[in-house]
Structures are given as C-alpha cells and as structure tokens.
Amino acid sequence: MRRQLLTVTLTLALTRPAAAFDIAFDYTYGDSFFDASIQNILDSAAAVYESRITDTLADTSGLSASIANPSDPNQQVTVQASPADTLTIYLGARDLGSGTLGLGGPVWFEGDNLPRTVSDSEFEPAFGTITFNNAFNNWYIDPDPSTTESFSGYDFYSVALHEIGHVMGIGSAPSWDAQIQNGTFTGPAATAANNGAAPNVTSDGGHWAEGTQSTVNGQPQEAAMDPTIGNGQRKQLTDLDWAALDDIGWDVQSNSVSPNS
C-alpha cells in the first residue's frame, strides 16, 4: 500500500507546541501477533526516526476518518488522527501471501484550513497504517535490536523500519512523487548522498531500485528502502534513506548515530 488520502473541509486552529516528535503505535486492530517482543522491536524501530526527526506537528486528534481495518481490508473502521507532535500508526496483521512481509503507508487529509501541510515540498501525514504478515513463519524476532549478531530468518526490525519509512512518505508522499523524473528521484539531498547522481527508483516509483547501495556510519549497506530483504539480513536507515526524508519535507537532524546501529 502506498498511500491514502481523505478529503475534508474544516476550520481548525493551528497549534504547534514545542515537543519531541513521537511515533505512537495503536494496537486496536492487531491480534496476538503483537506480543511484548514484537512491541519492543517496533518501539526500537520508531526510536530511530524519533532520534533525528525534529518537526513539530499540529494536533489533528479532532479529526476522524474511515479506513480499511489493517487486519481485514474488507472491514471499514473509524479512527482518530494524531495528537500534536505525534504520528499515530494503526497496526494490523493478516496473511499477505508468500512474497510480502509488510504493507505500510500514510493517510492525510485534503481540504481547506487543515492543520498539517501536504504539498509538493512538505509532508505531514495525519496518521498511518502498517499490516504485517502473521502467516509468515520465518521471522527473526530480535530480543535486543541494539545488538548485532548473525541470525537466520527475516528480520522483523528491518521490515518495521522499512514500513515506517513508507508511512513517513518515502515512496508514498506527493512530495516524493513530485521529485520523480525519468526513473530517478531528483531530490537534492538524496542526489548528494548518492555521489551526485539522482538515485534510481523502481518502475512504480515506490522504492529505491533493487540493490541500491549507500552507507551507515561510513559503512556500506544496501538501502533500507529498496524493495527486498534477504534471509539473515539486518538493514538500518542509510544516508540515502535519511536524505530522502529531508527532500520530502521532514526536518532531519544531521550527525546523529542510529540508536540501534
């Protein structure tokens, strides 16, 4: 899932209190898949974004929307948008088939006098959704994502980072789409992070091209937001992934080390 937008016309007061950016997970539509170990990994993945995103976001909690239940796409549910300085992500789990580990994307409102900005240069989603594959039986559930060790299985932490990236707008925001040209993403920060060349994207524009390389703390790594991950592979957000967040309108603090690197 790349995106959802909802059209409303409301008049709301714009408030931007000074507070830290926070990702809040809502498990209302989850199931027993989201046990304590999974929740710990999700919190660790969220902390990576929270460590470097410095935006202040307006309160949208007075807005509600009808969306597909993230655990059952055939059921519509009504949810609240996010409080101030918070990006709420509604979580779900279901069988996504053998080739898909997760589906994530943002939701934003369109209309007059709305409190969060969505444009060709700015992206402030109202909330997001992520669905994980609960029928997949080869997850690696890391008891401590801050450590690095060899493992077998598909790393839930890396997949969580990736799907949150889609909620944040990589591959999904209008400000991402506005910078796609001739199969490349032309954002200036991403171009600089890619040695001066606009990085290639997939044919649908939703990811970096397969195998795109970048760096994490000076060490080479395949980009977190390319479309695949291998068995036994851990991915952190690379310099290129952070640069894309900067280009689509997030305020990204520089010179920080990922808390789970």
Tab-separated table of C-alpha atoms in Angstrom:
chain	number	residue	atom	x	y	z
A	1	MET	CA	0.000	0.000	0.000
A	2	ARG	CA	1.459	3.325	-0.983
A	3	ARG	CA	-0.993	5.941	0.200
A	4	GLN	CA	-4.442	7.001	1.258
A	5	LEU	CA	-5.868	10.498	1.179
A	6	LEU	CA	-9.150	11.764	2.557
A	7	THR	CA	-10.949	14.942	1.566
A	8	VAL	CA	-12.480	17.158	4.224
A	9	THR	CA	-13.282	20.839	4.567
A	10	LEU	CA	-12.850	22.004	8.150
A	11	THR	CA	-11.715	25.089	10.005
A	12	LEU	CA	-9.291	24.215	12.780
A	13	ALA	CA	-6.928	26.177	14.966
A	14	LEU	CA	-3.289	25.572	14.103
A	15	THR	CA	-1.218	24.870	17.196
A	16	ARG	CA	2.426	23.843	17.246
A	17	PRO	CA	3.606	23.331	20.816
A	18	ALA	CA	7.302	22.613	21.236
A	19	ALA	CA	7.724	18.904	21.883
A	20	ALA	CA	9.690	15.946	20.586
A	21	PHE	CA	8.497	14.081	17.510
A	22	ASP	CA	6.855	10.832	18.588
A	23	ILE	CA	5.649	7.735	16.751
A	24	ALA	CA	2.751	6.113	18.617
A	25	PHE	CA	1.549	2.633	17.702
A	26	ASP	CA	-2.124	1.764	18.074
A	27	TYR	CA	-2.814	-1.965	18.520
A	28	THR	CA	-6.622	-1.725	18.498
A	29	TYR	CA	-6.863	-3.739	15.278
A	30	GLY	CA	-3.949	-6.050	15.980
A	31	ASP	CA	-4.058	-9.555	17.394
A	32	SER	CA	-1.871	-11.871	19.453
A	33	PHE	CA	0.853	-11.433	16.819
A	34	PHE	CA	1.794	-8.177	18.570
A	35	ASP	CA	3.181	-9.707	21.745
A	36	ALA	CA	5.680	-7.990	24.041
A	37	SER	CA	8.684	-9.000	21.924
A	38	ILE	CA	7.144	-7.579	18.738
A	39	GLN	CA	6.141	-4.381	20.525
A	40	ASN	CA	9.700	-3.975	21.811
A	41	ILE	CA	11.066	-4.215	18.264
A	42	LEU	CA	8.511	-1.726	16.958
A	43	ASP	CA	9.462	0.740	19.697
A	44	SER	CA	13.137	0.302	18.791
A	45	ALA	CA	12.399	0.986	15.122
A	46	ALA	CA	10.334	4.067	15.997
A	47	ALA	CA	13.171	5.364	18.188
A	48	VAL	CA	15.451	5.503	15.140
A	49	TYR	CA	13.154	8.038	13.454
A	50	GLU	CA	12.479	9.888	16.699
A	51	SER	CA	16.233	10.338	17.226
A	52	ARG	CA	16.653	12.534	14.136
A	53	ILE	CA	13.281	13.990	13.103
A	54	THR	CA	12.792	17.415	14.698
A	55	ASP	CA	9.488	18.566	13.156
A	56	THR	CA	6.701	19.966	15.278
A	57	LEU	CA	3.302	18.735	14.098
A	58	ALA	CA	-0.113	20.258	14.663
A	59	ASP	CA	-2.831	18.494	16.641
A	60	THR	CA	-5.161	16.543	14.334
A	61	SER	CA	-6.792	14.411	17.030
A	62	GLY	CA	-10.095	16.228	16.465
A	63	LEU	CA	-10.307	14.658	13.011
A	64	SER	CA	-11.506	11.132	12.307
A	65	ALA	CA	-11.519	9.008	9.195
A	66	SER	CA	-12.952	5.763	7.891
A	67	ILE	CA	-10.239	3.408	6.637
A	68	ALA	CA	-9.827	-0.273	5.867
A	69	ASN	CA	-9.099	-2.285	9.002
A	70	PRO	CA	-5.353	-3.050	8.760
A	71	SER	CA	-6.109	-6.656	9.770
A	72	ASP	CA	-9.149	-7.057	7.491
A	73	PRO	CA	-9.297	-4.987	4.287
A	74	ASN	CA	-12.966	-5.903	3.832
A	75	GLN	CA	-13.971	-4.061	7.010
A	76	GLN	CA	-14.102	-0.287	7.402
A	77	VAL	CA	-13.210	1.214	10.781
A	78	THR	CA	-13.257	4.772	12.090
A	79	VAL	CA	-10.014	6.048	13.603
A	80	GLN	CA	-8.759	9.291	15.094
A	81	ALA	CA	-5.908	11.263	13.569
A	82	SER	CA	-2.752	12.068	15.532
A	83	PRO	CA	-2.234	14.372	18.531
A	84	ALA	CA	0.292	17.212	18.405
A	85	ASP	CA	3.878	16.260	17.514
A	86	THR	CA	2.788	12.654	17.096
A	87	LEU	CA	2.434	10.309	14.161
A	88	THR	CA	-0.041	7.586	15.114
A	89	ILE	CA	0.339	4.310	13.230
A	90	TYR	CA	-2.537	1.828	13.313
A	91	LEU	CA	-1.216	-1.724	13.190
A	92	GLY	CA	-2.716	-4.921	11.867
A	93	ALA	CA	-1.687	-8.442	10.938
A	94	ARG	CA	-3.005	-10.898	8.362
A	95	ASP	CA	-1.892	-13.356	5.713
A	96	LEU	CA	-0.229	-11.289	2.973
A	97	GLY	CA	0.887	-14.264	0.906
A	98	SER	CA	4.316	-15.762	0.494
A	99	GLY	CA	6.039	-12.779	-1.119
A	100	THR	CA	5.053	-9.870	1.140
A	101	LEU	CA	6.253	-9.247	4.693
A	102	GLY	CA	4.513	-5.939	5.340
A	103	LEU	CA	2.400	-3.162	3.841
A	104	GLY	CA	2.663	0.390	5.124
A	105	GLY	CA	1.530	3.822	4.076
A	106	PRO	CA	0.412	7.263	5.229
A	107	VAL	CA	-3.025	8.832	5.393
A	108	TRP	CA	-3.576	12.553	5.001
A	109	PHE	CA	-6.498	14.915	4.615
A	110	GLU	CA	-7.124	17.281	1.736
A	111	GLY	CA	-9.252	20.380	2.082
A	112	ASP	CA	-9.247	23.946	3.334
A	113	ASN	CA	-7.665	25.207	6.571
A	114	LEU	CA	-6.186	21.869	7.589
A	115	PRO	CA	-3.620	21.755	10.397
A	116	ARG	CA	-0.931	19.631	8.704
A	117	THR	CA	0.704	20.503	5.402
A	118	VAL	CA	0.832	18.135	2.441
A	119	SER	CA	2.295	19.645	-0.723
A	120	ASP	CA	4.945	19.114	-3.382
A	121	SER	CA	7.602	20.208	-0.875
A	122	GLU	CA	6.207	19.311	2.562
A	123	PHE	CA	4.700	16.174	4.058
A	124	GLU	CA	2.891	15.993	7.391
A	125	PRO	CA	0.583	12.947	7.353
A	126	ALA	CA	-2.377	12.757	9.714
A	127	PHE	CA	-1.590	9.131	10.619
A	128	GLY	CA	-0.526	5.876	9.012
A	129	THR	CA	-1.216	2.159	8.849
A	130	ILE	CA	1.023	-0.908	8.715
A	131	THR	CA	-0.018	-4.521	8.201
A	132	PHE	CA	2.446	-7.340	8.905
A	133	ASN	CA	2.272	-10.889	7.567
A	134	ASN	CA	1.205	-13.037	10.542
A	135	ALA	CA	1.144	-16.207	8.417
A	136	PHE	CA	4.862	-15.964	7.674
A	137	ASN	CA	6.731	-18.500	9.807
A	138	ASN	CA	10.337	-17.409	9.283
A	139	TRP	CA	10.524	-14.095	11.134
A	140	TYR	CA	13.619	-13.290	13.171
A	141	ILE	CA	12.357	-11.667	16.380
A	142	ASP	CA	15.398	-9.991	17.896
A	143	PRO	CA	15.197	-9.786	21.706
A	144	ASP	CA	17.605	-6.817	21.609
A	145	PRO	CA	17.665	-4.843	18.328
A	146	SER	CA	20.529	-2.687	19.639
A	147	THR	CA	22.910	-5.633	19.218
A	148	THR	CA	24.332	-7.063	16.012
A	149	GLU	CA	24.643	-10.814	15.616
A	150	SER	CA	24.330	-13.483	12.957
A	151	PHE	CA	20.837	-14.913	12.630
A	152	SER	CA	18.585	-16.935	10.381
A	153	GLY	CA	15.193	-15.688	9.252
A	154	TYR	CA	13.722	-12.417	8.033
A	155	ASP	CA	14.442	-9.562	10.393
A	156	PHE	CA	11.250	-8.055	11.801
A	157	TYR	CA	13.160	-4.976	12.974
A	158	SER	CA	14.392	-4.196	9.441
A	159	VAL	CA	10.909	-4.712	7.989
A	160	ALA	CA	9.419	-2.416	10.648
A	161	LEU	CA	11.956	0.311	9.789
A	162	HIS	CA	11.061	-0.073	6.112
A	163	GLU	CA	7.290	0.118	6.590
A	164	ILE	CA	7.570	3.126	8.905
A	165	GLY	CA	9.594	4.730	6.110
A	166	HIS	CA	6.591	4.365	3.804
A	167	VAL	CA	4.330	5.906	6.468
A	168	MET	CA	6.806	8.806	6.634
A	169	GLY	CA	6.346	9.298	2.888
A	170	ILE	CA	9.208	7.514	1.129
A	171	GLY	CA	7.599	6.125	-2.000
A	172	SER	CA	4.196	7.452	-0.955
A	173	ALA	CA	4.118	11.235	-0.392
A	174	PRO	CA	3.147	13.824	-3.028
A	175	SER	CA	6.490	15.493	-2.283
A	176	TRP	CA	8.212	12.216	-3.219
A	177	ASP	CA	6.227	11.868	-6.443
A	178	ALA	CA	6.975	15.494	-7.377
A	179	GLN	CA	10.696	14.663	-7.494
A	180	ILE	CA	10.483	11.514	-9.642
A	181	GLN	CA	11.820	12.107	-13.140
A	182	ASN	CA	12.852	9.574	-15.793
A	183	GLY	CA	13.076	6.717	-13.317
A	184	THR	CA	15.119	8.630	-10.747
A	185	PHE	CA	14.458	10.560	-7.547
A	186	THR	CA	15.855	14.050	-8.098
A	187	GLY	CA	15.795	15.408	-4.537
A	188	PRO	CA	18.973	17.430	-3.886
A	189	ALA	CA	19.861	15.773	-0.567
A	190	ALA	CA	19.410	12.270	-1.994
A	191	THR	CA	21.416	13.188	-5.079
A	192	ALA	CA	24.243	14.476	-2.883
A	193	ALA	CA	24.111	11.324	-0.738
A	194	ASN	CA	24.325	9.239	-3.926
A	195	ASN	CA	27.645	10.744	-5.038
A	196	GLY	CA	25.983	13.444	-7.118
A	197	ALA	CA	23.756	11.147	-9.197
A	198	ALA	CA	19.976	11.060	-8.815
A	199	PRO	CA	19.246	7.576	-7.400
A	200	ASN	CA	17.192	5.158	-9.464
A	201	VAL	CA	13.761	4.036	-8.298
A	202	THR	CA	11.578	1.039	-9.088
A	203	SER	CA	9.214	1.176	-12.055
A	204	ASP	CA	6.263	2.083	-9.809
A	205	GLY	CA	8.300	4.754	-8.002
A	206	GLY	CA	7.632	3.213	-4.592
A	207	HIS	CA	11.203	2.215	-3.624
A	208	TRP	CA	14.822	2.733	-4.459
A	209	ALA	CA	15.860	0.438	-7.286
A	210	GLU	CA	16.727	-3.107	-6.256
A	211	GLY	CA	20.232	-3.303	-4.796
A	212	THR	CA	20.724	0.451	-4.288
A	213	GLN	CA	23.753	0.982	-2.065
A	214	SER	CA	24.505	3.688	0.484
A	215	THR	CA	26.261	3.949	3.850
A	216	VAL	CA	25.503	3.745	7.579
A	217	ASN	CA	28.067	5.489	9.791
A	218	GLY	CA	30.527	5.286	6.906
A	219	GLN	CA	30.000	1.574	6.256
A	220	PRO	CA	28.401	0.317	3.010
A	221	GLN	CA	24.897	-1.138	3.185
A	222	GLU	CA	22.014	-1.771	0.823
A	223	ALA	CA	19.424	0.963	1.303
A	224	ALA	CA	16.628	0.189	3.759
A	225	MET	CA	14.020	1.472	1.303
A	226	ASP	CA	14.865	-0.767	-1.626
A	227	PRO	CA	12.103	-3.346	-2.241
A	228	THR	CA	13.583	-6.548	-0.808
A	229	ILE	CA	15.419	-8.023	2.149
A	230	GLY	CA	17.312	-11.289	2.408
A	231	ASN	CA	17.305	-14.097	4.954
A	232	GLY	CA	19.695	-13.183	7.761
A	233	GLN	CA	19.993	-9.548	6.646
A	234	ARG	CA	19.806	-6.564	9.022
A	235	LYS	CA	19.158	-3.150	7.482
A	236	GLN	CA	19.439	0.225	9.166
A	237	LEU	CA	18.362	3.506	7.582
A	238	THR	CA	21.206	4.609	5.327
A	239	ASP	CA	22.411	8.102	4.490
A	240	LEU	CA	20.352	7.885	1.300
A	241	ASP	CA	17.165	6.980	3.193
A	242	TRP	CA	17.634	9.894	5.605
A	243	ALA	CA	18.327	12.219	2.674
A	244	ALA	CA	15.023	11.225	1.070
A	245	LEU	CA	13.172	12.130	4.270
A	246	ASP	CA	14.874	15.527	4.145
A	247	ASP	CA	13.916	16.010	0.497
A	248	ILE	CA	10.229	15.211	1.011
A	249	GLY	CA	9.919	17.808	3.754
A	250	TRP	CA	10.947	16.373	7.121
A	251	ASP	CA	13.427	18.251	9.311
A	252	VAL	CA	16.260	15.753	9.748
A	253	GLN	CA	18.934	16.357	12.351
A	254	SER	CA	22.408	15.678	10.992
A	255	ASN	CA	25.406	13.936	12.532
A	256	SER	CA	23.409	11.532	14.665
A	257	VAL	CA	24.155	7.867	15.173
A	258	SER	CA	21.201	5.499	15.000
A	259	PRO	CA	20.314	4.213	18.494
A	260	ASN	CA	20.282	0.683	17.076
A	261	SER	CA	23.330	0.795	14.817
